[in-house]
Amino acid sequence: MSDADAGDGTSEYQQVHWSSESDEWATPPSLLRPLDDAVDGFDLDPCSGAEERSIAAETYTEADDGLAQRWHGVVWCNPPYSDVADWIEKARFEGARDAVELVIVLVPARTSTQWFHKFASHAAAVCFIEGRLSFGDADNSAPFPSMLLAFGEPTDAVIDAFDDRGAVFVDGERYAPTRQATLGDAADEDRR
Ligand SMILES: C[S@@+](CC[C@H](N)C(=O)[O-])C[C@H]1O[C@@H](n2cnc3c(N)ncnc32)[C@H](O)[C@@H]1O
């Protein structure tokens, strides 16, 4: 896609990738890296396409329809934001299956939505990310806050990686780490 100015100071890339209709909110590597380390690599990314490099050993694109597939192992799920409700419901359902170890979800922190109350609030762990993320190649931060969810059984390493990014709630209770909680350099890269 061309990066030419679209006439209002934003590039064509930014116009497409930042519009609320866009589903192409590629996960910032600085957010993904510590989570990938904590799970020792993701097995499956069921909603893939926008990222520069594959995030997991197996990926499903829109053509495969990740919503219609069975998931397995440790799953990374940053879904199309035009249809968060269906993906969160699916993540909660899949996270309870034996074949699935853990599902980590990245979505906008829209706490007033039905999908938050029906599905997201039942996650084993929730991290409300401090600051706003810069998705894809964007120079600026997103116009919405984000959160991480874990469905299944997150390890201490995953909870600690969540804790490096913001306020964490485990089984509905505020997580109070015994180690000194400091937001790391990676968080600074994305915080605006
Ligand atoms: C927010 S992006 C996330 C991309 C990547 N997984 C990441 O974390 O950077 C969501 C992606 O899901 C893809 N997508 C949309 N509908 C899908 C479907 N039914 N099944 C699988 N992928 C889909 C979109 O094309 C888009 O690339």
mmCIF file with all atom_site columns, C-alpha atoms and ligand atoms in Angstrom:
data_model
loop_
_atom_site.group_PDB
_atom_site.id
_atom_site.type_symbol
_atom_site.label_atom_id
_atom_site.label_alt_id
_atom_site.label_comp_id
_atom_site.label_asym_id
_atom_site.label_entity_id
_atom_site.label_seq_id
_atom_site.pdbx_PDB_ins_code
_atom_site.Cartn_x
_atom_site.Cartn_y
_atom_site.Cartn_z
_atom_site.occupancy
_atom_site.B_iso_or_equiv
_atom_site.pdbx_formal_charge
_atom_site.auth_seq_id
_atom_site.auth_comp_id
_atom_site.auth_asym_id
_atom_site.auth_atom_id
_atom_site.pdbx_PDB_model_num
ATOM   1   C CA  . MET A 1 1   ? 0.000   0.000   0.000  1.00 0.00 ? 1   MET A CA  1
ATOM   2   C CA  . SER A 1 2   ? 1.290   3.477   -0.810 1.00 0.00 ? 2   SER A CA  1
ATOM   3   C CA  . ASP A 1 3   ? 2.321   5.726   2.066  1.00 0.00 ? 3   ASP A CA  1
ATOM   4   C CA  . ALA A 1 4   ? 1.384   8.886   0.176  1.00 0.00 ? 4   ALA A CA  1
ATOM   5   C CA  . ASP A 1 5   ? -0.301  11.746  2.046  1.00 0.00 ? 5   ASP A CA  1
ATOM   6   C CA  . ALA A 1 6   ? -4.075  11.278  1.842  1.00 0.00 ? 6   ALA A CA  1
ATOM   7   C CA  . GLY A 1 7   ? -4.669  15.040  1.841  1.00 0.00 ? 7   GLY A CA  1
ATOM   8   C CA  . ASP A 1 8   ? -5.309  15.593  5.538  1.00 0.00 ? 8   ASP A CA  1
ATOM   9   C CA  . GLY A 1 9   ? -1.827  14.987  6.898  1.00 0.00 ? 9   GLY A CA  1
ATOM   10  C CA  . THR A 1 10  ? -2.323  11.232  7.337  1.00 0.00 ? 10  THR A CA  1
ATOM   11  C CA  . SER A 1 11  ? -0.918  8.625   5.001  1.00 0.00 ? 11  SER A CA  1
ATOM   12  C CA  . GLU A 1 12  ? -3.069  6.203   3.025  1.00 0.00 ? 12  GLU A CA  1
ATOM   13  C CA  . TYR A 1 13  ? -1.660  3.464   5.307  1.00 0.00 ? 13  TYR A CA  1
ATOM   14  C CA  . GLN A 1 14  ? -2.834  5.302   8.407  1.00 0.00 ? 14  GLN A CA  1
ATOM   15  C CA  . GLN A 1 15  ? -6.269  6.055   6.875  1.00 0.00 ? 15  GLN A CA  1
ATOM   16  C CA  . VAL A 1 16  ? -6.949  2.385   6.224  1.00 0.00 ? 16  VAL A CA  1
ATOM   17  C CA  . HIS A 1 17  ? -5.255  0.977   9.296  1.00 0.00 ? 17  HIS A CA  1
ATOM   18  C CA  . TRP A 1 18  ? -6.702  3.452   11.747 1.00 0.00 ? 18  TRP A CA  1
ATOM   19  C CA  . SER A 1 19  ? -10.282 3.665   10.553 1.00 0.00 ? 19  SER A CA  1
ATOM   20  C CA  . SER A 1 20  ? -12.748 2.076   12.942 1.00 0.00 ? 20  SER A CA  1
ATOM   21  C CA  . GLU A 1 21  ? -13.796 -0.254  10.097 1.00 0.00 ? 21  GLU A CA  1
ATOM   22  C CA  . SER A 1 22  ? -10.274 -1.652  9.786  1.00 0.00 ? 22  SER A CA  1
ATOM   23  C CA  . ASP A 1 23  ? -9.504  -5.108  11.154 1.00 0.00 ? 23  ASP A CA  1
ATOM   24  C CA  . GLU A 1 24  ? -5.765  -4.788  10.567 1.00 0.00 ? 24  GLU A CA  1
ATOM   25  C CA  . TRP A 1 25  ? -4.527  -3.825  14.034 1.00 0.00 ? 25  TRP A CA  1
ATOM   26  C CA  . ALA A 1 26  ? -1.252  -5.780  14.010 1.00 0.00 ? 26  ALA A CA  1
ATOM   27  C CA  . THR A 1 27  ? 0.060   -6.548  17.510 1.00 0.00 ? 27  THR A CA  1
ATOM   28  C CA  . PRO A 1 28  ? 3.043   -4.383  18.568 1.00 0.00 ? 28  PRO A CA  1
ATOM   29  C CA  . PRO A 1 29  ? 6.139   -6.640  18.801 1.00 0.00 ? 29  PRO A CA  1
ATOM   30  C CA  . SER A 1 30  ? 7.114   -5.040  22.130 1.00 0.00 ? 30  SER A CA  1
ATOM   31  C CA  . LEU A 1 31  ? 3.825   -6.277  23.630 1.00 0.00 ? 31  LEU A CA  1
ATOM   32  C CA  . LEU A 1 32  ? 4.026   -9.695  22.022 1.00 0.00 ? 32  LEU A CA  1
ATOM   33  C CA  . ARG A 1 33  ? 7.679   -10.567 22.761 1.00 0.00 ? 33  ARG A CA  1
ATOM   34  C CA  . PRO A 1 34  ? 7.447   -10.999 26.573 1.00 0.00 ? 34  PRO A CA  1
ATOM   35  C CA  . LEU A 1 35  ? 4.177   -12.936 26.222 1.00 0.00 ? 35  LEU A CA  1
ATOM   36  C CA  . ASP A 1 36  ? 5.718   -15.189 23.596 1.00 0.00 ? 36  ASP A CA  1
ATOM   37  C CA  . ASP A 1 37  ? 8.655   -15.799 25.967 1.00 0.00 ? 37  ASP A CA  1
ATOM   38  C CA  . ALA A 1 38  ? 6.281   -16.512 28.866 1.00 0.00 ? 38  ALA A CA  1
ATOM   39  C CA  . VAL A 1 39  ? 4.450   -19.257 26.930 1.00 0.00 ? 39  VAL A CA  1
ATOM   40  C CA  . ASP A 1 40  ? 7.561   -20.528 25.146 1.00 0.00 ? 40  ASP A CA  1
ATOM   41  C CA  . GLY A 1 41  ? 6.013   -19.777 21.760 1.00 0.00 ? 41  GLY A CA  1
ATOM   42  C CA  . PHE A 1 42  ? 2.388   -19.750 20.557 1.00 0.00 ? 42  PHE A CA  1
ATOM   43  C CA  . ASP A 1 43  ? 0.954   -22.828 18.825 1.00 0.00 ? 43  ASP A CA  1
ATOM   44  C CA  . LEU A 1 44  ? -1.895  -21.091 17.011 1.00 0.00 ? 44  LEU A CA  1
ATOM   45  C CA  . ASP A 1 45  ? -2.976  -17.655 15.797 1.00 0.00 ? 45  ASP A CA  1
ATOM   46  C CA  . PRO A 1 46  ? -6.567  -18.183 14.586 1.00 0.00 ? 46  PRO A CA  1
ATOM   47  C CA  . CYS A 1 47  ? -7.018  -14.616 13.297 1.00 0.00 ? 47  CYS A CA  1
ATOM   48  C CA  . SER A 1 48  ? -3.999  -13.854 11.226 1.00 0.00 ? 48  SER A CA  1
ATOM   49  C CA  . GLY A 1 49  ? -3.121  -11.677 8.235  1.00 0.00 ? 49  GLY A CA  1
ATOM   50  C CA  . ALA A 1 50  ? -2.172  -8.166  9.367  1.00 0.00 ? 50  ALA A CA  1
ATOM   51  C CA  . GLU A 1 51  ? 1.140   -9.097  10.999 1.00 0.00 ? 51  GLU A CA  1
ATOM   52  C CA  . GLU A 1 52  ? 4.499   -8.834  9.226  1.00 0.00 ? 52  GLU A CA  1
ATOM   53  C CA  . ARG A 1 53  ? 5.790   -12.136 10.626 1.00 0.00 ? 53  ARG A CA  1
ATOM   54  C CA  . SER A 1 54  ? 3.798   -15.174 11.715 1.00 0.00 ? 54  SER A CA  1
ATOM   55  C CA  . ILE A 1 55  ? 3.086   -15.074 15.437 1.00 0.00 ? 55  ILE A CA  1
ATOM   56  C CA  . ALA A 1 56  ? 2.407   -18.790 15.927 1.00 0.00 ? 56  ALA A CA  1
ATOM   57  C CA  . ALA A 1 57  ? 3.446   -22.167 14.529 1.00 0.00 ? 57  ALA A CA  1
ATOM   58  C CA  . GLU A 1 58  ? 0.034   -22.451 12.854 1.00 0.00 ? 58  GLU A CA  1
ATOM   59  C CA  . THR A 1 59  ? -2.159  -19.614 11.595 1.00 0.00 ? 59  THR A CA  1
ATOM   60  C CA  . TYR A 1 60  ? -5.706  -19.269 10.261 1.00 0.00 ? 60  TYR A CA  1
ATOM   61  C CA  . THR A 1 61  ? -6.569  -16.378 7.978  1.00 0.00 ? 61  THR A CA  1
ATOM   62  C CA  . GLU A 1 62  ? -9.959  -15.015 6.962  1.00 0.00 ? 62  GLU A CA  1
ATOM   63  C CA  . ALA A 1 63  ? -9.991  -17.566 4.129  1.00 0.00 ? 63  ALA A CA  1
ATOM   64  C CA  . ASP A 1 64  ? -9.696  -20.404 6.695  1.00 0.00 ? 64  ASP A CA  1
ATOM   65  C CA  . ASP A 1 65  ? -12.203 -18.715 9.042  1.00 0.00 ? 65  ASP A CA  1
ATOM   66  C CA  . GLY A 1 66  ? -10.639 -19.141 12.469 1.00 0.00 ? 66  GLY A CA  1
ATOM   67  C CA  . LEU A 1 67  ? -14.074 -18.845 14.084 1.00 0.00 ? 67  LEU A CA  1
ATOM   68  C CA  . ALA A 1 68  ? -15.204 -22.047 12.416 1.00 0.00 ? 68  ALA A CA  1
ATOM   69  C CA  . GLN A 1 69  ? -12.081 -24.049 13.349 1.00 0.00 ? 69  GLN A CA  1
ATOM   70  C CA  . ARG A 1 70  ? -11.174 -26.002 16.484 1.00 0.00 ? 70  ARG A CA  1
ATOM   71  C CA  . TRP A 1 71  ? -8.275  -24.367 18.371 1.00 0.00 ? 71  TRP A CA  1
ATOM   72  C CA  . HIS A 1 72  ? -5.411  -26.149 20.121 1.00 0.00 ? 72  HIS A CA  1
ATOM   73  C CA  . GLY A 1 73  ? -2.435  -25.609 22.429 1.00 0.00 ? 73  GLY A CA  1
ATOM   74  C CA  . VAL A 1 74  ? -1.385  -22.105 23.416 1.00 0.00 ? 74  VAL A CA  1
ATOM   75  C CA  . VAL A 1 75  ? -3.316  -19.580 21.349 1.00 0.00 ? 75  VAL A CA  1
ATOM   76  C CA  . TRP A 1 76  ? -2.699  -15.913 20.514 1.00 0.00 ? 76  TRP A CA  1
ATOM   77  C CA  . CYS A 1 77  ? -5.908  -14.101 19.553 1.00 0.00 ? 77  CYS A CA  1
ATOM   78  C CA  . ASN A 1 78  ? -5.948  -10.457 18.441 1.00 0.00 ? 78  ASN A CA  1
ATOM   79  C CA  . PRO A 1 79  ? -9.272  -10.611 16.600 1.00 0.00 ? 79  PRO A CA  1
ATOM   80  C CA  . PRO A 1 80  ? -10.844 -8.435  13.913 1.00 0.00 ? 80  PRO A CA  1
ATOM   81  C CA  . TYR A 1 81  ? -12.180 -5.466  15.882 1.00 0.00 ? 81  TYR A CA  1
ATOM   82  C CA  . SER A 1 82  ? -15.331 -5.310  13.713 1.00 0.00 ? 82  SER A CA  1
ATOM   83  C CA  . ASP A 1 83  ? -16.494 -8.552  15.356 1.00 0.00 ? 83  ASP A CA  1
ATOM   84  C CA  . VAL A 1 84  ? -15.016 -8.744  18.851 1.00 0.00 ? 84  VAL A CA  1
ATOM   85  C CA  . ALA A 1 85  ? -18.128 -10.286 20.446 1.00 0.00 ? 85  ALA A CA  1
ATOM   86  C CA  . ASP A 1 86  ? -18.034 -13.484 18.378 1.00 0.00 ? 86  ASP A CA  1
ATOM   87  C CA  . TRP A 1 87  ? -14.282 -13.900 18.896 1.00 0.00 ? 87  TRP A CA  1
ATOM   88  C CA  . ILE A 1 88  ? -14.420 -13.380 22.659 1.00 0.00 ? 88  ILE A CA  1
ATOM   89  C CA  . GLU A 1 89  ? -17.245 -15.893 22.958 1.00 0.00 ? 89  GLU A CA  1
ATOM   90  C CA  . LYS A 1 90  ? -15.194 -18.334 20.889 1.00 0.00 ? 90  LYS A CA  1
ATOM   91  C CA  . ALA A 1 91  ? -12.027 -17.679 22.960 1.00 0.00 ? 91  ALA A CA  1
ATOM   92  C CA  . ARG A 1 92  ? -13.912 -18.386 26.199 1.00 0.00 ? 92  ARG A CA  1
ATOM   93  C CA  . PHE A 1 93  ? -15.413 -21.580 24.738 1.00 0.00 ? 93  PHE A CA  1
ATOM   94  C CA  . GLU A 1 94  ? -12.103 -22.822 23.298 1.00 0.00 ? 94  GLU A CA  1
ATOM   95  C CA  . GLY A 1 95  ? -10.187 -21.923 26.480 1.00 0.00 ? 95  GLY A CA  1
ATOM   96  C CA  . ALA A 1 96  ? -12.349 -24.400 28.403 1.00 0.00 ? 96  ALA A CA  1
ATOM   97  C CA  . ARG A 1 97  ? -11.584 -27.312 26.035 1.00 0.00 ? 97  ARG A CA  1
ATOM   98  C CA  . ASP A 1 98  ? -8.954  -29.923 26.978 1.00 0.00 ? 98  ASP A CA  1
ATOM   99  C CA  . ALA A 1 99  ? -7.142  -29.482 23.665 1.00 0.00 ? 99  ALA A CA  1
ATOM   100 C CA  . VAL A 1 100 ? -6.504  -25.842 24.511 1.00 0.00 ? 100 VAL A CA  1
ATOM   101 C CA  . GLU A 1 101 ? -3.914  -24.963 27.137 1.00 0.00 ? 101 GLU A CA  1
ATOM   102 C CA  . LEU A 1 102 ? -4.358  -21.217 27.150 1.00 0.00 ? 102 LEU A CA  1
ATOM   103 C CA  . VAL A 1 103 ? -5.875  -18.458 25.011 1.00 0.00 ? 103 VAL A CA  1
ATOM   104 C CA  . ILE A 1 104 ? -4.405  -14.967 25.337 1.00 0.00 ? 104 ILE A CA  1
ATOM   105 C CA  . VAL A 1 105 ? -6.610  -12.298 23.776 1.00 0.00 ? 105 VAL A CA  1
ATOM   106 C CA  . LEU A 1 106 ? -5.811  -8.668  22.918 1.00 0.00 ? 106 LEU A CA  1
ATOM   107 C CA  . VAL A 1 107 ? -8.875  -6.454  22.416 1.00 0.00 ? 107 VAL A CA  1
ATOM   108 C CA  . PRO A 1 108 ? -9.994  -2.868  22.966 1.00 0.00 ? 108 PRO A CA  1
ATOM   109 C CA  . ALA A 1 109 ? -10.887 -2.313  26.642 1.00 0.00 ? 109 ALA A CA  1
ATOM   110 C CA  . ARG A 1 110 ? -14.554 -1.613  25.965 1.00 0.00 ? 110 ARG A CA  1
ATOM   111 C CA  . THR A 1 111 ? -15.965 -2.308  29.406 1.00 0.00 ? 111 THR A CA  1
ATOM   112 C CA  . SER A 1 112 ? -19.438 -0.988  28.568 1.00 0.00 ? 112 SER A CA  1
ATOM   113 C CA  . THR A 1 113 ? -20.105 -3.634  25.926 1.00 0.00 ? 113 THR A CA  1
ATOM   114 C CA  . GLN A 1 114 ? -22.269 -6.722  26.354 1.00 0.00 ? 114 GLN A CA  1
ATOM   115 C CA  . TRP A 1 115 ? -19.356 -8.890  25.222 1.00 0.00 ? 115 TRP A CA  1
ATOM   116 C CA  . PHE A 1 116 ? -17.203 -7.567  28.068 1.00 0.00 ? 116 PHE A CA  1
ATOM   117 C CA  . HIS A 1 117 ? -19.799 -8.444  30.689 1.00 0.00 ? 117 HIS A CA  1
ATOM   118 C CA  . LYS A 1 118 ? -20.908 -11.750 29.140 1.00 0.00 ? 118 LYS A CA  1
ATOM   119 C CA  . PHE A 1 119 ? -17.528 -13.166 28.152 1.00 0.00 ? 119 PHE A CA  1
ATOM   120 C CA  . ALA A 1 120 ? -14.409 -11.048 28.814 1.00 0.00 ? 120 ALA A CA  1
ATOM   121 C CA  . SER A 1 121 ? -15.155 -10.510 32.508 1.00 0.00 ? 121 SER A CA  1
ATOM   122 C CA  . HIS A 1 122 ? -15.053 -14.314 32.996 1.00 0.00 ? 122 HIS A CA  1
ATOM   123 C CA  . ALA A 1 123 ? -11.416 -14.571 31.875 1.00 0.00 ? 123 ALA A CA  1
ATOM   124 C CA  . ALA A 1 124 ? -9.002  -16.233 34.314 1.00 0.00 ? 124 ALA A CA  1
ATOM   125 C CA  . ALA A 1 125 ? -6.857  -13.089 34.159 1.00 0.00 ? 125 ALA A CA  1
ATOM   126 C CA  . VAL A 1 126 ? -7.407  -9.588  32.802 1.00 0.00 ? 126 VAL A CA  1
ATOM   127 C CA  . CYS A 1 127 ? -4.776  -6.895  32.282 1.00 0.00 ? 127 CYS A CA  1
ATOM   128 C CA  . PHE A 1 128 ? -5.937  -3.332  31.637 1.00 0.00 ? 128 PHE A CA  1
ATOM   129 C CA  . ILE A 1 129 ? -2.979  -1.997  29.668 1.00 0.00 ? 129 ILE A CA  1
ATOM   130 C CA  . GLU A 1 130 ? -1.503  1.274   30.892 1.00 0.00 ? 130 GLU A CA  1
ATOM   131 C CA  . GLY A 1 131 ? -1.325  3.865   28.121 1.00 0.00 ? 131 GLY A CA  1
ATOM   132 C CA  . ARG A 1 132 ? -2.303  3.213   24.518 1.00 0.00 ? 132 ARG A CA  1
ATOM   133 C CA  . LEU A 1 133 ? -0.664  0.810   22.069 1.00 0.00 ? 133 LEU A CA  1
ATOM   134 C CA  . SER A 1 134 ? 0.866   1.740   18.732 1.00 0.00 ? 134 SER A CA  1
ATOM   135 C CA  . PHE A 1 135 ? -0.365  -0.907  16.298 1.00 0.00 ? 135 PHE A CA  1
ATOM   136 C CA  . GLY A 1 136 ? 1.349   -2.014  13.113 1.00 0.00 ? 136 GLY A CA  1
ATOM   137 C CA  . ASP A 1 137 ? 3.594   0.610   11.562 1.00 0.00 ? 137 ASP A CA  1
ATOM   138 C CA  . ALA A 1 138 ? 1.692   3.526   13.092 1.00 0.00 ? 138 ALA A CA  1
ATOM   139 C CA  . ASP A 1 139 ? 3.756   6.339   14.605 1.00 0.00 ? 139 ASP A CA  1
ATOM   140 C CA  . ASN A 1 140 ? 0.931   7.329   16.912 1.00 0.00 ? 140 ASN A CA  1
ATOM   141 C CA  . SER A 1 141 ? -1.019  5.504   19.556 1.00 0.00 ? 141 SER A CA  1
ATOM   142 C CA  . ALA A 1 142 ? -4.470  3.986   19.032 1.00 0.00 ? 142 ALA A CA  1
ATOM   143 C CA  . PRO A 1 143 ? -7.572  6.066   19.827 1.00 0.00 ? 143 PRO A CA  1
ATOM   144 C CA  . PHE A 1 144 ? -8.764  3.400   22.291 1.00 0.00 ? 144 PHE A CA  1
ATOM   145 C CA  . PRO A 1 145 ? -7.379  1.609   25.392 1.00 0.00 ? 145 PRO A CA  1
ATOM   146 C CA  . SER A 1 146 ? -6.561  -2.111  25.191 1.00 0.00 ? 146 SER A CA  1
ATOM   147 C CA  . MET A 1 147 ? -6.693  -5.111  27.488 1.00 0.00 ? 147 MET A CA  1
ATOM   148 C CA  . LEU A 1 148 ? -5.234  -8.605  27.608 1.00 0.00 ? 148 LEU A CA  1
ATOM   149 C CA  . LEU A 1 149 ? -7.363  -11.582 28.636 1.00 0.00 ? 149 LEU A CA  1
ATOM   150 C CA  . ALA A 1 150 ? -6.315  -15.119 29.506 1.00 0.00 ? 150 ALA A CA  1
ATOM   151 C CA  . PHE A 1 151 ? -8.781  -18.003 29.139 1.00 0.00 ? 151 PHE A CA  1
ATOM   152 C CA  . GLY A 1 152 ? -7.631  -21.365 30.505 1.00 0.00 ? 152 GLY A CA  1
ATOM   153 C CA  . GLU A 1 153 ? -4.884  -21.655 33.075 1.00 0.00 ? 153 GLU A CA  1
ATOM   154 C CA  . PRO A 1 154 ? -2.294  -18.881 32.846 1.00 0.00 ? 154 PRO A CA  1
ATOM   155 C CA  . THR A 1 155 ? 1.071   -19.676 34.430 1.00 0.00 ? 155 THR A CA  1
ATOM   156 C CA  . ASP A 1 156 ? 2.828   -17.340 36.873 1.00 0.00 ? 156 ASP A CA  1
ATOM   157 C CA  . ALA A 1 157 ? 5.106   -16.292 33.985 1.00 0.00 ? 157 ALA A CA  1
ATOM   158 C CA  . VAL A 1 158 ? 2.077   -15.158 31.966 1.00 0.00 ? 158 VAL A CA  1
ATOM   159 C CA  . ILE A 1 159 ? 0.583   -13.288 34.933 1.00 0.00 ? 159 ILE A CA  1
ATOM   160 C CA  . ASP A 1 160 ? 3.931   -11.560 35.543 1.00 0.00 ? 160 ASP A CA  1
ATOM   161 C CA  . ALA A 1 161 ? 4.138   -10.593 31.842 1.00 0.00 ? 161 ALA A CA  1
ATOM   162 C CA  . PHE A 1 162 ? 0.606   -9.156  32.150 1.00 0.00 ? 162 PHE A CA  1
ATOM   163 C CA  . ASP A 1 163 ? 1.666   -7.338  35.316 1.00 0.00 ? 163 ASP A CA  1
ATOM   164 C CA  . ASP A 1 164 ? 4.465   -5.596  33.419 1.00 0.00 ? 164 ASP A CA  1
ATOM   165 C CA  . ARG A 1 165 ? 1.818   -3.911  31.230 1.00 0.00 ? 165 ARG A CA  1
ATOM   166 C CA  . GLY A 1 166 ? -0.838  -2.694  33.634 1.00 0.00 ? 166 GLY A CA  1
ATOM   167 C CA  . ALA A 1 167 ? -3.371  -3.516  36.366 1.00 0.00 ? 167 ALA A CA  1
ATOM   168 C CA  . VAL A 1 168 ? -4.023  -7.263  36.533 1.00 0.00 ? 168 VAL A CA  1
ATOM   169 C CA  . PHE A 1 169 ? -7.033  -9.096  37.963 1.00 0.00 ? 169 PHE A CA  1
ATOM   170 C CA  . VAL A 1 170 ? -6.771  -12.858 38.511 1.00 0.00 ? 170 VAL A CA  1
ATOM   171 C CA  . ASP A 1 171 ? -10.007 -14.754 39.152 1.00 0.00 ? 171 ASP A CA  1
ATOM   172 C CA  . GLY A 1 172 ? -11.657 -11.392 39.776 1.00 0.00 ? 172 GLY A CA  1
ATOM   173 C CA  . GLU A 1 173 ? -9.138  -10.197 42.382 1.00 0.00 ? 173 GLU A CA  1
ATOM   174 C CA  . ARG A 1 174 ? -6.481  -7.542  41.978 1.00 0.00 ? 174 ARG A CA  1
ATOM   175 C CA  . TYR A 1 175 ? -3.089  -9.207  41.514 1.00 0.00 ? 175 TYR A CA  1
ATOM   176 C CA  . ALA A 1 176 ? -0.533  -8.097  44.096 1.00 0.00 ? 176 ALA A CA  1
ATOM   177 C CA  . PRO A 1 177 ? 2.869   -9.431  43.060 1.00 0.00 ? 177 PRO A CA  1
ATOM   178 C CA  . THR A 1 178 ? 5.453   -10.118 45.739 1.00 0.00 ? 178 THR A CA  1
ATOM   179 C CA  . ARG A 1 179 ? 8.243   -9.071  43.370 1.00 0.00 ? 179 ARG A CA  1
ATOM   180 C CA  . GLN A 1 180 ? 8.726   -5.342  42.878 1.00 0.00 ? 180 GLN A CA  1
ATOM   181 C CA  . ALA A 1 181 ? 6.247   -4.338  40.177 1.00 0.00 ? 181 ALA A CA  1
ATOM   182 C CA  . THR A 1 182 ? 7.783   -1.886  37.732 1.00 0.00 ? 182 THR A CA  1
ATOM   183 C CA  . LEU A 1 183 ? 6.662   -1.197  34.216 1.00 0.00 ? 183 LEU A CA  1
ATOM   184 C CA  . GLY A 1 184 ? 9.560   -2.157  31.966 1.00 0.00 ? 184 GLY A CA  1
ATOM   185 C CA  . ASP A 1 185 ? 11.205  -0.502  28.981 1.00 0.00 ? 185 ASP A CA  1
ATOM   186 C CA  . ALA A 1 186 ? 9.011   -2.440  26.538 1.00 0.00 ? 186 ALA A CA  1
ATOM   187 C CA  . ALA A 1 187 ? 5.932   -0.833  28.074 1.00 0.00 ? 187 ALA A CA  1
ATOM   188 C CA  . ASP A 1 188 ? 7.476   2.619   27.632 1.00 0.00 ? 188 ASP A CA  1
ATOM   189 C CA  . GLU A 1 189 ? 7.748   2.014   23.880 1.00 0.00 ? 189 GLU A CA  1
ATOM   190 C CA  . ASP A 1 190 ? 3.984   1.592   23.553 1.00 0.00 ? 190 ASP A CA  1
ATOM   191 C CA  . ARG A 1 191 ? 2.752   3.902   26.300 1.00 0.00 ? 191 ARG A CA  1
ATOM   192 C CA  . ARG A 1 192 ? 1.483   7.294   25.152 1.00 0.00 ? 192 ARG A CA  1
HETATM 193 C C1  . LIG B 2 .   ? -6.393  -7.319  14.567 1.00 0.00 ? 1   LIG B C1  1
HETATM 194 S S1  . LIG B 2 .   ? -5.694  -8.273  13.234 1.00 0.00 ? 1   LIG B S1  1
HETATM 195 C C2  . LIG B 2 .   ? -4.507  -9.249  14.085 1.00 0.00 ? 1   LIG B C2  1
HETATM 196 C C3  . LIG B 2 .   ? -3.463  -9.835  13.201 1.00 0.00 ? 1   LIG B C3  1
HETATM 197 C C4  . LIG B 2 .   ? -2.398  -10.683 13.946 1.00 0.00 ? 1   LIG B C4  1
HETATM 198 N N1  . LIG B 2 .   ? -2.983  -11.889 14.474 1.00 0.00 ? 1   LIG B N1  1
HETATM 199 C C5  . LIG B 2 .   ? -1.737  -9.898  15.032 1.00 0.00 ? 1   LIG B C5  1
HETATM 200 O O1  . LIG B 2 .   ? -1.976  -10.178 16.212 1.00 0.00 ? 1   LIG B O1  1
HETATM 201 O O2  . LIG B 2 .   ? -0.971  -8.987  14.712 1.00 0.00 ? 1   LIG B O2  1
HETATM 202 C C6  . LIG B 2 .   ? -7.016  -9.437  12.925 1.00 0.00 ? 1   LIG B C6  1
HETATM 203 C C7  . LIG B 2 .   ? -6.775  -10.279 11.691 1.00 0.00 ? 1   LIG B C7  1
HETATM 204 O O3  . LIG B 2 .   ? -7.808  -11.261 11.569 1.00 0.00 ? 1   LIG B O3  1
HETATM 205 C C8  . LIG B 2 .   ? -8.053  -11.483 10.197 1.00 0.00 ? 1   LIG B C8  1
HETATM 206 N N2  . LIG B 2 .   ? -9.396  -12.078 10.075 1.00 0.00 ? 1   LIG B N2  1
HETATM 207 C C9  . LIG B 2 .   ? -10.587 -11.465 9.833  1.00 0.00 ? 1   LIG B C9  1
HETATM 208 N N3  . LIG B 2 .   ? -11.593 -12.365 9.826  1.00 0.00 ? 1   LIG B N3  1
HETATM 209 C C10 . LIG B 2 .   ? -11.024 -13.571 10.082 1.00 0.00 ? 1   LIG B C10 1
HETATM 210 C C11 . LIG B 2 .   ? -11.533 -14.899 10.196 1.00 0.00 ? 1   LIG B C11 1
HETATM 211 N N4  . LIG B 2 .   ? -12.851 -15.157 10.070 1.00 0.00 ? 1   LIG B N4  1
HETATM 212 N N5  . LIG B 2 .   ? -10.659 -15.906 10.445 1.00 0.00 ? 1   LIG B N5  1
HETATM 213 C C12 . LIG B 2 .   ? -9.334  -15.666 10.590 1.00 0.00 ? 1   LIG B C12 1
HETATM 214 N N6  . LIG B 2 .   ? -8.788  -14.420 10.482 1.00 0.00 ? 1   LIG B N6  1
HETATM 215 C C13 . LIG B 2 .   ? -9.622  -13.393 10.230 1.00 0.00 ? 1   LIG B C13 1
HETATM 216 C C14 . LIG B 2 .   ? -7.919  -10.097 9.576  1.00 0.00 ? 1   LIG B C14 1
HETATM 217 O O4  . LIG B 2 .   ? -7.634  -10.197 8.197  1.00 0.00 ? 1   LIG B O4  1
HETATM 218 C C15 . LIG B 2 .   ? -6.777  -9.482  10.389 1.00 0.00 ? 1   LIG B C15 1
HETATM 219 O O5  . LIG B 2 .   ? -5.551  -9.670  9.727  1.00 0.00 ? 1   LIG B O5  1
#
